[in-house]
Short mmCIF file of C-alpha atoms in Angstrom, two decimals:
data_model
loop_
_atom_site.label_atom_id
_atom_site.label_comp_id
_atom_site.label_asym_id
_atom_site.label_seq_id
_atom_site.Cartn_x
_atom_site.Cartn_y
_atom_site.Cartn_z
CA MET A 1 13.63 37.01 -10.94
CA ALA A 2 11.72 34.43 -8.94
CA GLU A 3 8.97 35.63 -6.36
CA ILE A 4 9.18 34.35 -2.27
CA VAL A 5 5.99 33.80 -1.57
CA SER A 6 3.35 31.40 0.76
CA LEU A 7 2.53 28.01 -0.67
CA ALA A 8 -1.33 28.51 -0.73
CA GLU A 9 -0.07 32.21 -2.68
CA GLY A 10 2.40 30.24 -5.17
CA VAL A 11 -0.37 27.54 -5.91
CA GLY A 12 -3.49 30.20 -6.12
CA ARG A 13 -1.71 32.36 -8.35
CA LEU A 14 0.48 29.06 -10.82
CA VAL A 15 -1.99 26.76 -10.87
CA HIS A 16 -5.42 26.88 -12.18
CA ASP A 17 -8.68 24.64 -13.19
CA GLY A 18 -7.79 22.97 -16.55
CA ASP A 19 -3.82 23.13 -16.59
CA VAL A 20 -1.17 20.47 -16.86
CA VAL A 21 0.63 20.41 -14.25
CA ALA A 22 3.32 18.50 -13.61
CA LEU A 23 4.61 17.80 -10.20
CA GLU A 24 7.96 15.96 -10.51
CA GLY A 25 10.53 14.47 -8.17
CA PHE A 26 11.97 10.76 -8.63
CA THR A 27 11.78 9.01 -5.18
CA HIS A 28 13.19 11.76 -3.79
CA LEU A 29 12.00 15.62 -2.80
CA ILE A 30 8.53 14.69 -3.99
CA PRO A 31 5.98 18.02 -3.70
CA HIS A 32 3.49 16.31 -1.08
CA ALA A 33 2.64 19.83 0.57
CA ALA A 34 2.04 21.37 -2.81
CA GLY A 35 -0.24 18.18 -3.86
CA GLN A 36 -2.17 18.62 -0.97
CA GLU A 37 -2.48 22.47 -1.45
CA ILE A 38 -3.56 21.58 -4.82
CA ILE A 39 -6.77 19.75 -3.63
CA ARG A 40 -7.16 21.70 -0.59
CA GLN A 41 -7.92 25.15 -3.09
CA ARG A 42 -10.21 22.66 -5.09
CA ARG A 43 -8.50 22.90 -8.48
CA ARG A 44 -10.32 20.58 -11.15
CA ASP A 45 -10.01 19.10 -14.80
CA LEU A 46 -6.19 19.45 -14.41
CA THR A 47 -3.89 17.27 -16.40
CA LEU A 48 -1.47 15.25 -14.30
CA VAL A 49 1.75 14.53 -15.60
CA ARG A 50 4.48 12.82 -13.72
CA MET A 51 6.85 10.11 -14.64
CA THR A 52 6.08 8.25 -11.18
CA PRO A 53 3.00 8.85 -10.22
CA ASP A 54 2.54 7.62 -6.64
CA ILE A 55 0.91 8.52 -2.90
CA VAL A 56 0.62 12.46 -3.93
CA TYR A 57 -1.04 11.46 -7.50
CA ASP A 58 -3.17 8.77 -5.27
CA GLN A 59 -4.44 11.77 -3.57
CA LEU A 60 -5.04 14.25 -6.31
CA ILE A 61 -6.59 11.60 -8.32
CA GLY A 62 -8.86 10.66 -5.47
CA ALA A 63 -9.91 14.10 -4.51
CA GLY A 64 -11.05 14.51 -8.09
CA CYS A 65 -8.92 17.08 -8.73
CA ALA A 66 -7.68 15.29 -12.59
CA ARG A 67 -9.35 14.64 -15.37
CA LYS A 68 -6.13 13.04 -17.13
CA LEU A 69 -2.90 11.45 -16.15
CA ILE A 70 0.09 11.24 -18.48
CA PHE A 71 2.53 9.09 -16.96
CA SER A 72 5.04 5.64 -17.11
CA TRP A 73 4.47 4.19 -13.51
CA GLY A 74 1.72 4.48 -11.35
CA GLY A 75 2.45 2.56 -7.86
CA ASN A 76 3.39 2.81 -4.51
CA PRO A 77 6.73 2.40 -4.28
CA GLY A 78 7.62 -0.74 -2.21
CA VAL A 79 4.13 -1.26 -1.13
CA GLY A 80 2.35 -1.94 -4.08
CA SER A 81 -0.69 -0.55 -5.96
CA LEU A 82 -1.89 3.19 -5.72
CA HIS A 83 -6.34 1.95 -4.79
CA ARG A 84 -7.16 5.83 -5.87
CA PHE A 85 -5.76 5.50 -9.11
CA ARG A 86 -7.21 1.96 -9.70
CA ASP A 87 -10.41 2.98 -8.54
CA ALA A 88 -10.55 6.28 -11.10
CA VAL A 89 -9.35 4.04 -14.19
CA GLN A 90 -11.32 0.81 -13.24
CA ASN A 91 -14.77 2.28 -11.96
CA GLY A 92 -14.44 6.06 -12.84
CA TRP A 93 -14.39 7.30 -9.06
CA PRO A 94 -14.49 10.15 -8.07
CA VAL A 95 -14.43 10.89 -11.74
CA PRO A 96 -12.91 9.35 -15.05
CA LEU A 97 -9.55 9.58 -15.86
CA GLU A 98 -8.16 9.41 -19.20
CA ILE A 99 -4.71 8.25 -19.18
CA GLU A 100 -1.95 8.33 -21.69
CA GLU A 101 0.62 6.26 -20.89
CA HIS A 102 4.13 6.11 -21.81
CA SER A 103 7.46 4.32 -20.97
CA HIS A 104 10.02 6.81 -18.40
CA ALA A 105 12.32 6.80 -21.21
CA GLY A 106 9.61 8.34 -23.50
CA MET A 107 8.63 10.93 -20.42
CA ALA A 108 12.22 11.74 -19.99
CA ASN A 109 12.53 12.59 -23.53
CA ARG A 110 9.54 14.46 -23.66
CA TYR A 111 10.96 17.22 -20.60
CA VAL A 112 13.86 17.29 -22.37
CA ALA A 113 12.35 18.05 -25.69
CA GLY A 114 9.81 20.19 -23.71
CA ALA A 115 12.91 22.29 -22.08
CA SER A 116 15.04 22.48 -25.36
CA GLY A 117 12.25 24.30 -27.07
CA LEU A 118 11.55 21.30 -29.55
CA PRO A 119 8.50 19.91 -30.64
CA PHE A 120 9.29 16.34 -30.45
CA ALA A 121 12.13 14.08 -28.89
CA VAL A 122 13.84 10.96 -30.72
CA LEU A 123 14.65 7.69 -29.14
CA ARG A 124 15.28 4.26 -29.06
CA GLY A 125 11.93 2.80 -27.80
CA TYR A 126 8.69 0.83 -27.51
CA SER A 127 9.74 -1.00 -30.46
CA GLY A 128 7.47 -4.31 -30.49
CA THR A 129 5.59 -3.23 -27.53
CA ASP A 130 1.80 -2.54 -27.34
CA LEU A 131 1.96 1.07 -25.61
CA PRO A 132 1.93 2.50 -29.45
CA LYS A 133 -1.40 0.80 -29.88
CA HIS A 134 -3.51 3.06 -27.19
CA THR A 135 -0.79 5.83 -26.86
CA ASP A 136 -1.33 7.98 -29.96
CA THR A 137 1.53 10.48 -28.61
CA ILE A 138 3.84 7.75 -29.95
CA LYS A 139 5.01 7.64 -33.47
CA GLN A 140 7.44 6.18 -35.73
CA ILE A 141 9.94 8.40 -37.47
CA THR A 142 12.89 7.43 -39.98
CA CYS A 143 16.04 8.98 -38.98
CA PRO A 144 16.96 11.22 -42.01
CA PHE A 145 20.65 10.07 -42.46
CA THR A 146 20.46 6.55 -41.53
CA GLY A 147 17.33 5.70 -42.45
CA GLU A 148 16.63 3.56 -38.95
CA GLN A 149 13.78 3.35 -37.33
CA LEU A 150 12.91 5.27 -34.12
CA ALA A 151 10.21 6.09 -31.89
CA ALA A 152 9.40 10.26 -31.70
CA VAL A 153 7.44 11.62 -28.40
CA PRO A 154 6.39 14.93 -28.51
CA ALA A 155 7.57 17.77 -25.89
CA LEU A 156 5.66 18.18 -22.74
CA ASN A 157 5.65 21.83 -21.95
CA PRO A 158 2.96 21.88 -18.56
CA ASP A 159 1.51 25.16 -17.52
CA VAL A 160 3.31 24.79 -14.53
CA SER A 161 5.65 22.54 -13.33
CA ILE A 162 6.11 22.29 -9.48
CA ILE A 163 9.11 21.06 -7.94
CA HIS A 164 10.40 20.80 -4.44
CA ALA A 165 14.57 21.38 -3.46
CA GLN A 166 16.01 21.66 -0.60
CA ARG A 167 17.53 25.09 -0.22
CA ALA A 168 16.40 28.63 -2.27
CA ASP A 169 18.18 32.34 -1.30
CA ARG A 170 16.54 35.31 -0.80
CA ALA A 171 16.99 36.64 -4.50
CA GLY A 172 14.99 32.73 -5.46
CA ASN A 173 18.02 30.81 -6.88
CA VAL A 174 17.25 27.41 -5.99
CA GLN A 175 20.11 24.28 -4.97
CA ILE A 176 18.93 20.81 -5.19
CA TRP A 177 21.64 17.83 -4.51
CA GLY A 178 20.72 14.20 -4.59
CA LEU A 179 18.78 12.36 -6.40
CA VAL A 180 17.58 15.00 -9.02
CA GLY A 181 15.29 13.03 -11.23
CA VAL A 182 13.97 15.23 -14.16
CA GLN A 183 13.15 18.34 -12.19
CA LYS A 184 15.56 20.51 -14.28
CA GLU A 185 13.79 19.05 -17.30
CA ALA A 186 10.14 19.74 -15.85
CA VAL A 187 10.95 23.30 -14.74
CA LEU A 188 12.33 24.21 -18.07
CA ALA A 189 9.99 22.83 -19.77
CA ALA A 190 7.14 24.66 -18.14
CA LYS A 191 5.37 28.07 -18.73
CA ARG A 192 5.61 28.63 -15.27
CA SER A 193 7.34 26.95 -12.02
CA LEU A 194 6.83 26.87 -8.40
CA VAL A 195 9.59 25.52 -6.18
CA THR A 196 8.99 24.93 -2.56
CA VAL A 197 12.14 24.73 -0.50
CA GLU A 198 12.92 23.47 3.06
CA GLU A 199 14.43 26.74 3.99
CA VAL A 200 15.33 30.05 2.55
CA VAL A 201 18.71 30.95 3.23
CA ASP A 202 21.05 34.13 3.24
CA GLU A 203 23.52 32.12 1.02
CA LEU A 204 23.58 28.86 -0.83
CA GLU A 205 26.79 27.06 0.14
CA PRO A 206 27.77 24.47 -2.19
CA VAL A 207 27.16 20.87 -1.72
CA PRO A 208 28.64 18.53 -4.19
CA GLY A 209 26.73 17.06 -6.81
CA GLN A 210 24.70 20.05 -6.96
CA LEU A 211 22.15 21.42 -9.48
CA VAL A 212 21.57 25.22 -9.21
CA LEU A 213 18.17 26.39 -10.94
CA PRO A 214 18.61 30.42 -11.08
CA SER A 215 15.92 32.98 -9.84
CA TRP A 216 15.48 33.86 -13.40
CA ALA A 217 14.32 30.25 -14.82
CA VAL A 218 11.60 30.01 -11.56
CA THR A 219 8.18 31.98 -11.26
CA CYS A 220 7.96 31.35 -7.14
CA VAL A 221 9.50 30.07 -4.37
CA ALA A 222 7.72 29.06 -1.30
CA GLU A 223 9.49 27.73 2.34
CA VAL A 224 7.70 24.81 3.13
CA PRO A 225 9.72 23.31 5.72
CA HIS A 226 9.11 18.72 5.49
CA GLY A 227 7.38 19.57 1.92
CA ALA A 228 8.45 16.51 0.75
CA HIS A 229 7.84 14.12 3.03
CA PRO A 230 6.73 11.11 3.52
CA SER A 231 9.15 11.33 0.55
CA TYR A 232 12.49 12.24 1.55
CA ALA A 233 15.01 15.11 1.42
CA GLN A 234 18.33 14.24 1.29
CA GLY A 235 20.75 16.08 4.16
CA TYR A 236 17.23 17.06 6.18
CA TYR A 237 15.22 13.85 6.71
CA ASP A 238 14.38 10.23 5.53
CA ARG A 239 12.16 8.91 3.70
CA ASP A 240 9.47 7.87 6.10
CA ASN A 241 9.03 4.45 4.58
CA ALA A 242 6.07 3.49 7.29
CA TYR A 243 3.30 6.22 5.91
CA TYR A 244 4.29 4.28 2.13
CA GLU A 245 2.85 1.36 3.89
CA HIS A 246 0.00 3.27 5.99
CA TRP A 247 -1.28 4.98 3.19
CA ASP A 248 -2.03 1.91 1.93
CA SER A 249 -4.90 1.28 4.54
CA ILE A 250 -5.98 4.90 4.11
CA GLY A 251 -6.29 4.49 0.11
CA ARG A 252 -7.58 1.23 -0.09
CA LYS A 253 -11.05 2.57 0.95
CA ARG A 254 -12.94 5.42 -0.37
CA ASP A 255 -14.28 6.16 2.82
CA SER A 256 -10.91 6.25 4.62
CA PHE A 257 -9.88 8.19 2.22
CA GLU A 258 -12.93 10.50 2.36
CA ASP A 259 -11.82 10.59 6.10
CA TRP A 260 -8.41 11.31 5.53
CA LEU A 261 -9.08 14.00 2.95
CA ARG A 262 -11.37 16.22 5.19
CA GLU A 263 -8.96 15.56 8.14
CA LYS A 264 -5.81 16.19 6.62
CA VAL A 265 -6.35 18.78 4.04
CA PHE A 266 -9.72 20.35 3.85
CA ASP A 267 -10.03 20.94 7.54
CA ARG A 268 -6.24 22.92 7.44
CA THR A 269 -6.75 26.46 7.53
CA ASP A 270 -4.72 29.29 5.05
CA SER A 271 -2.71 30.04 8.48
CA GLU A 272 -1.91 26.25 8.97
CA VAL A 273 -0.46 25.71 5.45
CA THR A 274 1.63 28.37 5.11
CA GLY A 275 2.76 27.88 9.50
CA LYS A 276 2.52 30.93 9.77
CA MET B 1 24.85 -24.51 17.33
CA THR B 2 22.91 -26.87 15.95
CA ALA B 3 19.96 -25.05 16.32
CA THR B 4 21.61 -22.56 13.76
CA THR B 5 22.86 -25.05 11.61
CA GLU B 6 19.37 -26.71 11.05
CA ALA B 7 17.90 -23.44 10.87
CA GLN B 8 20.14 -22.79 8.00
CA GLN B 9 19.21 -25.51 6.57
CA THR B 10 15.53 -25.07 5.71
CA TYR B 11 14.53 -22.23 3.15
CA THR B 12 11.73 -20.88 1.30
CA SER B 13 11.24 -21.38 -1.74
CA ASP B 14 11.75 -17.18 -2.48
CA GLU B 15 15.07 -17.56 -0.83
CA MET B 16 16.31 -20.21 -3.18
CA MET B 17 14.76 -17.65 -6.56
CA SER B 18 16.62 -14.71 -5.00
CA ILE B 19 19.82 -16.95 -4.46
CA ALA B 20 19.62 -18.80 -7.72
CA ALA B 21 19.24 -15.55 -9.46
CA ALA B 22 21.91 -13.76 -7.74
CA ARG B 23 24.16 -16.55 -9.13
CA ALA B 24 23.20 -16.08 -12.50
CA LEU B 25 25.31 -12.94 -12.45
CA GLY B 26 28.69 -12.01 -12.80
CA ASP B 27 31.40 -10.05 -11.10
CA GLY B 28 32.10 -7.00 -12.88
CA GLN B 29 29.02 -7.39 -15.08
CA ARG B 30 26.80 -4.05 -15.13
CA CYS B 31 23.50 -4.44 -13.83
CA PHE B 32 20.22 -2.71 -14.07
CA VAL B 33 18.36 -3.43 -11.64
CA GLY B 34 14.77 -3.36 -10.70
CA ILE B 35 13.14 -3.34 -7.43
CA GLY B 36 11.87 -6.12 -5.31
CA LEU B 37 13.20 -9.53 -6.47
CA PRO B 38 15.68 -8.43 -8.86
CA SER B 39 16.86 -6.20 -6.32
CA THR B 40 17.46 -8.88 -3.39
CA ALA B 41 19.54 -10.89 -5.86
CA ALA B 42 21.51 -7.95 -7.41
CA ASN B 43 22.96 -6.95 -3.96
CA LEU B 44 22.73 -10.79 -2.80
CA ALA B 45 25.26 -11.23 -5.97
CA ARG B 46 27.39 -8.51 -4.69
CA ARG B 47 27.83 -9.57 -1.20
CA THR B 48 28.80 -12.54 -2.12
CA HIS B 49 30.45 -13.63 -5.30
CA ALA B 50 30.50 -10.66 -7.52
CA PRO B 51 31.74 -8.06 -5.31
CA ASP B 52 32.33 -5.67 -8.06
CA LEU B 53 29.05 -6.18 -10.07
CA VAL B 54 28.24 -2.52 -11.10
CA LEU B 55 24.33 -1.85 -9.96
CA ILE B 56 22.39 0.63 -11.75
CA TYR B 57 19.31 1.96 -10.46
CA GLU B 58 16.91 4.22 -12.79
CA SER B 59 16.83 6.79 -10.00
CA GLY B 60 19.78 7.88 -11.09
CA THR B 61 22.76 5.75 -9.71
CA LEU B 62 25.88 4.34 -10.97
CA GLY B 63 27.28 2.08 -8.74
CA SER B 64 25.27 2.08 -5.53
CA LYS B 65 26.79 -0.49 -2.56
CA PRO B 66 23.97 -0.55 -0.34
CA ASP B 67 24.58 -2.35 2.79
CA ARG B 68 21.04 -3.10 3.27
CA LEU B 69 18.25 -3.86 0.60
CA PRO B 70 16.99 -0.89 -0.34
CA ALA B 71 13.68 0.19 0.00
CA SER B 72 12.94 1.78 -3.25
CA ILE B 73 14.23 2.63 -6.43
CA GLY B 74 14.82 6.25 -4.81
CA ASP B 75 16.28 5.25 -1.23
CA GLY B 76 18.55 7.67 -0.49
CA ILE B 77 21.27 4.85 0.23
CA LEU B 78 21.80 4.23 -3.41
CA ALA B 79 22.64 7.54 -3.89
CA GLU B 80 24.73 7.79 -1.23
CA THR B 81 27.11 4.82 -2.01
CA ALA B 82 27.09 5.07 -5.78
CA ASP B 83 29.91 5.99 -7.65
CA ALA B 84 28.00 8.89 -9.68
CA VAL B 85 24.73 10.10 -9.17
CA ILE B 86 23.27 11.55 -12.52
CA SER B 87 19.53 12.92 -13.74
CA VAL B 88 16.78 10.18 -15.28
CA PRO B 89 16.89 11.63 -18.70
CA GLU B 90 21.17 10.60 -18.74
CA VAL B 91 20.30 7.37 -17.42
CA PHE B 92 18.07 6.35 -20.42
CA ASN B 93 19.90 8.49 -23.03
CA TYR B 94 23.87 7.82 -22.15
CA TRP B 95 23.79 4.62 -20.20
CA LEU B 96 20.78 2.38 -21.17
CA GLN B 97 20.27 3.50 -24.80
CA PRO B 98 23.56 2.96 -26.38
CA GLY B 99 24.00 -0.63 -25.05
CA ARG B 100 26.54 0.01 -22.02
CA ILE B 101 24.62 -1.79 -19.41
CA ASP B 102 25.02 -6.16 -19.55
CA VAL B 103 22.16 -7.36 -17.73
CA GLY B 104 18.61 -5.44 -17.30
CA PHE B 105 17.36 -7.81 -14.57
CA LEU B 106 13.44 -7.36 -14.54
CA GLY B 107 10.24 -8.42 -12.30
CA ALA B 108 6.98 -9.51 -14.25
CA ALA B 109 3.39 -9.10 -13.13
CA GLN B 110 2.43 -11.72 -16.22
CA LEU B 111 5.29 -13.22 -18.44
CA ASP B 112 4.43 -15.64 -21.62
CA LYS B 113 6.05 -18.77 -23.29
CA PHE B 114 8.57 -16.25 -25.43
CA GLY B 115 9.21 -14.17 -22.19
CA ASN B 116 7.54 -11.33 -23.19
CA ILE B 117 6.20 -9.06 -20.23
CA ASN B 118 3.41 -7.63 -19.20
CA THR B 119 2.92 -4.92 -15.69
CA THR B 120 0.63 -2.77 -17.58
CA VAL B 121 -3.06 -4.47 -17.21
CA ILE B 122 -5.30 -7.67 -16.78
CA GLY B 123 -7.44 -8.56 -19.01
CA ASP B 124 -8.12 -8.03 -22.67
CA ASP B 125 -9.46 -4.61 -22.62
CA TYR B 126 -6.85 -1.64 -21.83
CA ALA B 127 -9.59 0.91 -21.43
CA ASN B 128 -11.31 -1.38 -19.20
CA PRO B 129 -9.07 -3.57 -17.46
CA LYS B 130 -9.32 -6.18 -14.86
CA VAL B 131 -6.66 -5.25 -12.71
CA ARG B 132 -4.55 -2.19 -13.77
CA LEU B 133 -1.33 -2.56 -13.07
CA PRO B 134 1.39 -0.25 -12.11
CA GLY B 135 2.59 0.58 -15.92
CA ALA B 136 5.82 0.16 -17.95
CA GLY B 137 8.49 2.20 -15.47
CA GLY B 138 12.09 2.07 -17.60
CA ALA B 139 11.15 -1.86 -18.25
CA PRO B 140 10.39 -1.21 -21.71
CA GLU B 141 14.17 0.11 -23.05
CA ILE B 142 16.11 -2.08 -20.19
CA ALA B 143 14.47 -4.73 -21.99
CA ALA B 144 15.56 -3.38 -25.56
CA SER B 145 18.74 -2.00 -24.95
CA CYS B 146 20.89 -4.32 -22.26
CA ARG B 147 22.81 -6.95 -23.98
CA GLU B 148 20.61 -9.56 -22.21
CA VAL B 149 17.80 -9.33 -19.38
CA PHE B 150 17.01 -11.76 -16.69
CA VAL B 151 13.72 -12.09 -15.41
CA VAL B 152 12.73 -13.06 -11.81
CA VAL B 153 9.09 -13.88 -11.25
CA ARG B 154 7.27 -16.52 -8.95
CA GLN B 155 5.69 -18.67 -11.35
CA SER B 156 2.08 -19.55 -10.79
CA LYS B 157 -0.93 -20.23 -13.85
CA ARG B 158 -1.73 -16.65 -13.44
CA SER B 159 1.42 -15.30 -14.19
CA PHE B 160 2.69 -17.63 -16.56
CA VAL B 161 0.46 -17.49 -19.56
CA ASP B 162 0.40 -18.52 -22.88
CA ARG B 163 0.26 -14.88 -24.19
CA VAL B 164 0.50 -11.57 -22.03
CA ASP B 165 -3.09 -9.63 -22.16
CA PHE B 166 -0.50 -6.69 -22.83
CA VAL B 167 3.38 -6.22 -24.23
CA THR B 168 4.54 -4.08 -21.55
CA SER B 169 8.21 -4.99 -22.18
CA VAL B 170 9.41 -7.52 -25.52
CA GLY B 171 11.00 -10.39 -24.92
CA HIS B 172 11.32 -13.05 -28.06
CA GLY B 173 8.14 -11.08 -29.29
CA SER B 174 6.20 -14.09 -31.08
CA GLY B 175 9.58 -16.54 -31.78
CA LYS B 176 12.69 -16.58 -33.33
CA GLY B 177 14.21 -13.66 -35.26
CA ASP B 178 11.44 -11.06 -34.02
CA ARG B 179 13.90 -9.31 -32.31
CA GLU B 180 15.87 -8.57 -35.06
CA ARG B 181 13.12 -7.89 -37.33
CA LEU B 182 11.98 -5.30 -34.45
CA GLY B 183 15.28 -3.31 -34.27
CA LEU B 184 15.83 -4.64 -30.85
CA ARG B 185 20.19 -4.96 -30.27
CA GLY B 186 20.28 -6.41 -26.93
CA ALA B 187 19.67 -10.60 -26.58
CA GLY B 188 16.29 -10.20 -24.91
CA PRO B 189 15.76 -12.92 -22.08
CA THR B 190 18.21 -15.35 -21.51
CA LEU B 191 17.48 -16.77 -18.52
CA VAL B 192 14.06 -16.47 -16.10
CA ILE B 193 14.31 -17.69 -12.67
CA THR B 194 11.64 -18.41 -10.61
CA ASP B 195 10.59 -20.22 -7.26
CA LEU B 196 10.70 -23.73 -8.94
CA GLY B 197 13.21 -23.72 -11.32
CA ILE B 198 14.77 -21.84 -14.36
CA LEU B 199 14.04 -21.48 -18.15
CA ARG B 200 16.29 -20.51 -20.87
CA PRO B 201 14.84 -19.95 -24.51
CA ASP B 202 15.25 -22.59 -27.06
CA PRO B 203 18.16 -21.91 -29.65
CA GLU B 204 15.90 -22.82 -31.99
CA THR B 205 12.68 -21.28 -31.46
CA SER B 206 13.12 -18.83 -28.72
CA GLU B 207 10.57 -20.24 -26.67
CA LEU B 208 11.24 -20.77 -22.60
CA VAL B 209 11.80 -24.43 -22.06
CA LEU B 210 12.87 -25.62 -18.03
CA SER B 211 16.54 -26.38 -18.00
CA GLN B 212 16.88 -26.99 -14.45
CA LEU B 213 14.74 -27.35 -11.30
CA HIS B 214 15.20 -26.43 -7.85
CA GLU B 215 16.03 -28.99 -4.73
CA GLY B 216 12.93 -30.81 -4.40
CA VAL B 217 10.57 -29.73 -7.02
CA GLU B 218 9.56 -31.91 -10.36
CA VAL B 219 8.91 -31.35 -13.14
CA GLU B 220 5.00 -31.88 -12.71
CA GLN B 221 4.74 -29.57 -10.39
CA VAL B 222 6.23 -26.79 -13.10
CA ARG B 223 3.97 -27.57 -15.75
CA GLU B 224 0.94 -27.51 -13.36
CA ALA B 225 2.23 -23.93 -12.44
CA THR B 226 2.33 -22.83 -16.02
CA GLY B 227 -0.14 -21.68 -18.58
CA TRP B 228 1.07 -22.85 -21.76
CA ASP B 229 2.21 -27.02 -22.38
CA LEU B 230 5.97 -26.46 -20.85
CA LYS B 231 8.59 -28.20 -22.64
CA VAL B 232 11.63 -29.37 -20.98
CA SER B 233 15.23 -29.22 -22.24
CA PRO B 234 16.64 -32.66 -22.63
CA ASP B 235 19.84 -31.63 -20.54
CA LEU B 236 17.63 -30.50 -17.43
CA SER B 237 19.87 -29.92 -14.37
CA ARG B 238 19.74 -29.62 -10.52
CA THR B 239 19.53 -26.51 -9.36
CA ALA B 240 22.27 -26.77 -6.05
CA PRO B 241 20.96 -26.13 -2.75
CA PRO B 242 22.08 -22.36 -0.94
CA SER B 243 25.13 -22.39 1.04
CA GLU B 244 25.14 -21.78 4.27
CA ALA B 245 27.28 -18.87 3.36
CA GLU B 246 24.49 -17.44 0.94
CA LEU B 247 21.70 -17.80 2.88
CA ALA B 248 23.25 -16.13 6.02
CA THR B 249 24.03 -13.23 3.79
CA LEU B 250 20.48 -13.18 1.97
CA ARG B 251 19.10 -13.05 5.40
CA ALA B 252 21.54 -10.22 7.04
CA LEU B 253 20.50 -7.86 4.15
CA LYS B 254 16.92 -8.56 4.45
CA GLU B 255 17.28 -7.98 8.20
CA ALA B 256 19.03 -4.81 8.14
CA GLY B 257 16.42 -3.25 5.28
CA LYS B 258 13.57 -3.90 7.46
#
């Protein structure tokens, strides 16, 4: 059964140096607060996994938490580049970043295989592209029934997956609705999981199109209101588009980024983080 | 009144590009939409001549009907106005991969004469790129599996190159017959819409040739903005300038999306 913990405790207990860590949320419900808590706890040598590394991964990479990134699209959606990510790839700052690059279809299927307890997934993908030349986790496979050539990609089984959801009940059952991305697969593929939620409630009132992760499929739940900001939580708050624009000016330079880190992340105390 | 009419009759080359791209989409088609220029064009088409155009976004929405331009592919308005909201694995596995989508509408950082797309790195050395771009996203499989692909991109020597530095998404490979050889089931790029005109693959060679010029643009101008020796179709035609209705709708969509 999922245990209800504070954000600091959840990250402290579940995320270790050197872990393979996935923070998922496809444009919606991105676990920003949890990402910043990983930075604040100064985790190192992480292999970060995410289909769409956007500003939360720019922050983790710029803070030097990651040694490797497994991804399929890295940018500031609707704005432009991730400058910390680019600085790490092009200049090795603050630490070199190894990359393992896929397409969305490949990444989605890697999570599906991980969640399904399979060693790999099969898809029609990558054929003719330059990706297999640089990514050794893309192979060709022959269909044993038709002889067709298909792509194979290995399962992703993160040490810990972290997602943000709208609600959980006191038993730790998690309720998500709206764009659900690849979050269910990420949680089910992982050895451990942390779900941050907008609120913990007595009873989960049904919502059309909802997805429920039962308490026994989740390791820890932490109540973190606004934990997806500047992305959004349908039913709670809208996307803060201005912040995404604003991030461009913070992330662009090393010193403005370091000022941000100090002010908004490291100078925060445990009690500020948990809001208690 | 005069002032309004005049304002609507002057337009930018970007507006012409979005409008030309919108016109290419047929009513009732199912269109996989990338963000940015493709999304602008697809939403414009739905608001003008193609009200039953089905917009599919990789964030997991089938049949989105936004009344303003979405800020990103995950803008809440896409989910709230969709016929169905689905998971990302489902988008790619159940809807895209089997060939259920008519048109894949893509942008590009670099495009070559066979319509191959690069959104990964600029420079020859993948490990030490001159510029690190966002990467593939959904594009490789969109380019492979949609029945056809439209690319919308601003034309310049930097973006229109002889060979892309990195093939992120396959157009026509190195020429006619390559898609079949690679097992790609869709027809690949059939239209490339730019701010200067429209290019189409030559039926014999699959090389992109200039087939249409926007109003006020000359062939030489397009050649100058192309990094290969651009061929011109013998049937070169002119794009009709934007109608007042097209311009007004485009501007209203953009204004509402601010």
